[in-house]
Amino acid sequence: MSNAESPVFMSPGDDPEMEAASKKARQTFKFFWRELSWERRRIVPGLELAAVKASLSDPPEVRAANPDGLEMEHMWLMEVDFDGRHVEGTLINTPHSLKTFEEGQRVKITGKQLGDWMYVCMGEVCGGFTIDLMRSRMAAGERKQHDRAWGHDFGDVGIVPLVPERYLSNEPPKKKGFLSRFKKTPQKPHDYAKVAAAEHPMSVNMRESFEQTLQENPTLLQESDDKGFTFLHQLSLAGSLDGVDVCLKHGADAEAPAANGMKPFDLAKCLAWSRVMKRLQPA
């Protein structure tokens, strides 16, 4: 994505509202990662977009040689991965002045460098805390232009959904008719505690088939992916209480570390999946 397609928004480094928006994004990143974890198990993709915003800076020696450059740039990463310690993704923006980054580069960041996250599921935008703040500072016409450039409807200013609304209502998605574009339902803020307490629909729906699979192939519990994560590690990091419960009931070792040294409890704890943490604790 070139700078012409992705305009640069300047923001002072001491902007308290922007920092507050980024803090909310870090606190709720768990819901982004949970959705991305289940997306990888879908036969038919459900996400139109999944990205995180990273705060990137050149090393001190490079900044010293580029005194007129920006000290920090906030850019978006796609093809995101997370191992409990680092977020990794592919840079989709062209840096404005940074010298050690380029579009298409794989970038690894720590949690402190995470500035935002968003995904789009069946037309619903979730996340985008800093985007919401920037939209709140725009005139109505500029806001419409901004949304058209993204190609998504970000909804009402001041409302940042964490998950698609149907996840909380347990209702199937409704097809949008022709007249729906002229009739808009007001959005309501999400209750963070309610969202955290709600199991992901795929976790609930796949419990029975997952249990049957492990009954037929118990050795699957010992297999690991290319990151050295077993099913139990993956599901602990994704906050799947049903998945973790099934794994433990079929003999998964809750004390076995992943390749990065983190145990299932550590992976659940890093994203504050409290219900999963409780299930992983010894009786």
mmCIF file of N, CA and C in Angstrom, residues 24 116-119 124-136 143 147 153-165 168 184-192 195:
data_model
loop_
_atom_site.group_PDB
_atom_site.id
_atom_site.type_symbol
_atom_site.label_atom_id
_atom_site.label_comp_id
_atom_site.label_asym_id
_atom_site.label_seq_id
_atom_site.Cartn_x
_atom_site.Cartn_y
_atom_site.Cartn_z
ATOM 1 N N LYS A 24 -6.502 0.627 25.163
ATOM 2 C CA LYS A 24 -7.696 -0.226 25.038
ATOM 3 C C LYS A 24 -7.451 -1.340 24.029
ATOM 4 N N ASP A 116 -2.996 -0.910 17.847
ATOM 5 C CA ASP A 116 -4.397 -1.121 17.490
ATOM 6 C C ASP A 116 -4.556 -2.477 16.826
ATOM 7 N N TRP A 117 -5.793 -2.905 16.689
ATOM 8 C CA TRP A 117 -6.115 -4.121 15.948
ATOM 9 C C TRP A 117 -7.504 -3.955 15.354
ATOM 10 N N MET A 118 -7.767 -4.687 14.298
ATOM 11 C CA MET A 118 -9.116 -4.707 13.734
ATOM 12 C C MET A 118 -9.264 -5.925 12.829
ATOM 13 N N TYR A 119 -10.486 -6.395 12.747
ATOM 14 C CA TYR A 119 -10.811 -7.419 11.760
ATOM 15 C C TYR A 119 -12.211 -7.148 11.239
ATOM 16 N N GLU A 124 -18.857 -6.799 9.224
ATOM 17 C CA GLU A 124 -18.815 -6.116 10.519
ATOM 18 C C GLU A 124 -17.378 -5.809 10.912
ATOM 19 N N VAL A 125 -17.100 -4.550 11.208
ATOM 20 C CA VAL A 125 -15.770 -4.137 11.639
ATOM 21 C C VAL A 125 -15.673 -4.258 13.153
ATOM 22 N N CYS A 126 -14.671 -4.972 13.634
ATOM 23 C CA CYS A 126 -14.423 -5.091 15.070
ATOM 24 C C CYS A 126 -13.039 -4.523 15.370
ATOM 25 N N GLY A 127 -12.928 -3.846 16.512
ATOM 26 C CA GLY A 127 -11.675 -3.182 16.848
ATOM 27 C C GLY A 127 -11.540 -1.873 16.098
ATOM 28 N N GLY A 128 -10.319 -1.351 16.064
ATOM 29 C CA GLY A 128 -10.080 -0.075 15.404
ATOM 30 C C GLY A 128 -10.248 1.099 16.359
ATOM 31 N N PHE A 129 -9.625 1.021 17.522
ATOM 32 C CA PHE A 129 -9.768 2.060 18.546
ATOM 33 C C PHE A 129 -9.161 3.385 18.104
ATOM 34 N N THR A 130 -7.956 3.347 17.532
ATOM 35 C CA THR A 130 -7.333 4.591 17.078
ATOM 36 C C THR A 130 -8.047 5.132 15.837
ATOM 37 N N ILE A 131 -8.578 4.228 15.027
ATOM 38 C CA ILE A 131 -9.350 4.657 13.857
ATOM 39 C C ILE A 131 -10.596 5.399 14.308
ATOM 40 N N ASP A 132 -11.248 4.873 15.327
ATOM 41 C CA ASP A 132 -12.449 5.532 15.851
ATOM 42 C C ASP A 132 -12.118 6.934 16.362
ATOM 43 N N LEU A 133 -10.988 7.065 17.043
ATOM 44 C CA LEU A 133 -10.590 8.380 17.549
ATOM 45 C C LEU A 133 -10.322 9.343 16.401
ATOM 46 N N MET A 134 -9.593 8.879 15.390
ATOM 47 C CA MET A 134 -9.305 9.753 14.249
ATOM 48 C C MET A 134 -10.588 10.152 13.527
ATOM 49 N N ARG A 135 -11.534 9.229 13.406
ATOM 50 C CA ARG A 135 -12.811 9.539 12.753
ATOM 51 C C ARG A 135 -13.610 10.560 13.557
ATOM 52 N N SER A 136 -13.468 10.494 14.888
ATOM 53 C CA SER A 136 -14.193 11.442 15.737
ATOM 54 C C SER A 136 -13.680 12.865 15.556
ATOM 55 N N ARG A 143 -15.033 12.022 7.052
ATOM 56 C CA ARG A 143 -15.215 10.689 7.617
ATOM 57 C C ARG A 143 -15.730 9.710 6.560
ATOM 58 N N ASP A 147 -13.826 6.328 5.157
ATOM 59 C CA ASP A 147 -14.412 4.991 5.143
ATOM 60 C C ASP A 147 -14.421 4.405 3.730
ATOM 61 N N ASP A 153 -17.481 0.018 6.375
ATOM 62 C CA ASP A 153 -18.318 0.902 7.179
ATOM 63 C C ASP A 153 -17.905 0.752 8.638
ATOM 64 N N PHE A 154 -17.289 1.780 9.194
ATOM 65 C CA PHE A 154 -16.812 1.709 10.571
ATOM 66 C C PHE A 154 -17.903 2.014 11.602
ATOM 67 N N GLY A 155 -19.099 2.331 11.128
ATOM 68 C CA GLY A 155 -20.219 2.507 12.044
ATOM 69 C C GLY A 155 -20.200 3.814 12.785
ATOM 70 N N ASP A 156 -20.868 3.828 13.931
ATOM 71 C CA ASP A 156 -21.043 5.044 14.713
ATOM 72 C C ASP A 156 -19.759 5.422 15.446
ATOM 73 N N VAL A 157 -19.443 6.690 15.432
ATOM 74 C CA VAL A 157 -18.279 7.191 16.178
ATOM 75 C C VAL A 157 -18.504 6.958 17.668
ATOM 76 N N GLY A 158 -17.459 6.502 18.336
ATOM 77 C CA GLY A 158 -17.557 6.270 19.776
ATOM 78 C C GLY A 158 -17.931 4.840 20.139
ATOM 79 N N ILE A 159 -18.260 4.029 19.136
ATOM 80 C CA ILE A 159 -18.608 2.626 19.365
ATOM 81 C C ILE A 159 -17.575 1.739 18.688
ATOM 82 N N VAL A 160 -16.872 0.918 19.470
ATOM 83 C CA VAL A 160 -15.858 0.015 18.927
ATOM 84 C C VAL A 160 -16.218 -1.415 19.330
ATOM 85 N N PRO A 161 -16.910 -2.160 18.470
ATOM 86 C CA PRO A 161 -17.267 -3.547 18.795
ATOM 87 C C PRO A 161 -16.026 -4.418 18.954
ATOM 88 N N LEU A 162 -16.081 -5.363 19.867
ATOM 89 C CA LEU A 162 -14.975 -6.291 20.084
ATOM 90 C C LEU A 162 -15.163 -7.575 19.291
ATOM 91 N N VAL A 163 -16.420 -7.966 19.107
ATOM 92 C CA VAL A 163 -16.775 -9.179 18.358
ATOM 93 C C VAL A 163 -18.029 -8.869 17.555
ATOM 94 N N PRO A 164 -18.331 -9.666 16.519
ATOM 95 C CA PRO A 164 -19.589 -9.473 15.805
ATOM 96 C C PRO A 164 -20.773 -9.588 16.757
ATOM 97 N N GLU A 165 -21.779 -8.785 16.559
ATOM 98 C CA GLU A 165 -22.919 -8.723 17.470
ATOM 99 C C GLU A 165 -23.595 -10.080 17.638
ATOM 100 N N LEU A 168 -22.843 -12.467 20.560
ATOM 101 C CA LEU A 168 -23.419 -12.210 21.876
ATOM 102 C C LEU A 168 -24.914 -12.492 21.920
ATOM 103 N N LYS A 184 -30.460 2.221 9.117
ATOM 104 C CA LYS A 184 -29.327 1.835 9.935
ATOM 105 C C LYS A 184 -29.730 1.677 11.396
ATOM 106 N N THR A 185 -29.354 0.524 11.991
ATOM 107 C CA THR A 185 -29.658 0.273 13.392
ATOM 108 C C THR A 185 -28.572 0.886 14.267
ATOM 109 N N PRO A 186 -28.952 1.708 15.248
ATOM 110 C CA PRO A 186 -27.947 2.333 16.114
ATOM 111 C C PRO A 186 -27.125 1.276 16.849
ATOM 112 N N GLN A 187 -25.819 1.499 16.940
ATOM 113 C CA GLN A 187 -24.948 0.569 17.638
ATOM 114 C C GLN A 187 -24.939 0.853 19.129
ATOM 115 N N LYS A 188 -24.643 -0.189 19.912
ATOM 116 C CA LYS A 188 -24.548 -0.038 21.353
ATOM 117 C C LYS A 188 -23.161 -0.489 21.803
ATOM 118 N N PRO A 189 -22.608 0.163 22.824
ATOM 119 C CA PRO A 189 -21.278 -0.250 23.314
ATOM 120 C C PRO A 189 -21.325 -1.672 23.848
ATOM 121 N N HIS A 190 -20.241 -2.419 23.670
ATOM 122 C CA HIS A 190 -20.169 -3.775 24.190
ATOM 123 C C HIS A 190 -19.802 -3.772 25.662
ATOM 124 N N ASP A 191 -20.399 -4.691 26.403
ATOM 125 C CA ASP A 191 -20.038 -4.934 27.787
ATOM 126 C C ASP A 191 -18.812 -5.836 27.769
ATOM 127 N N TYR A 192 -17.643 -5.305 28.139
ATOM 128 C CA TYR A 192 -16.397 -6.057 28.041
ATOM 129 C C TYR A 192 -16.463 -7.364 28.828
ATOM 130 N N VAL A 195 -18.472 -9.942 26.929
ATOM 131 C CA VAL A 195 -17.726 -10.474 25.786
ATOM 132 C C VAL A 195 -16.684 -11.481 26.260
#
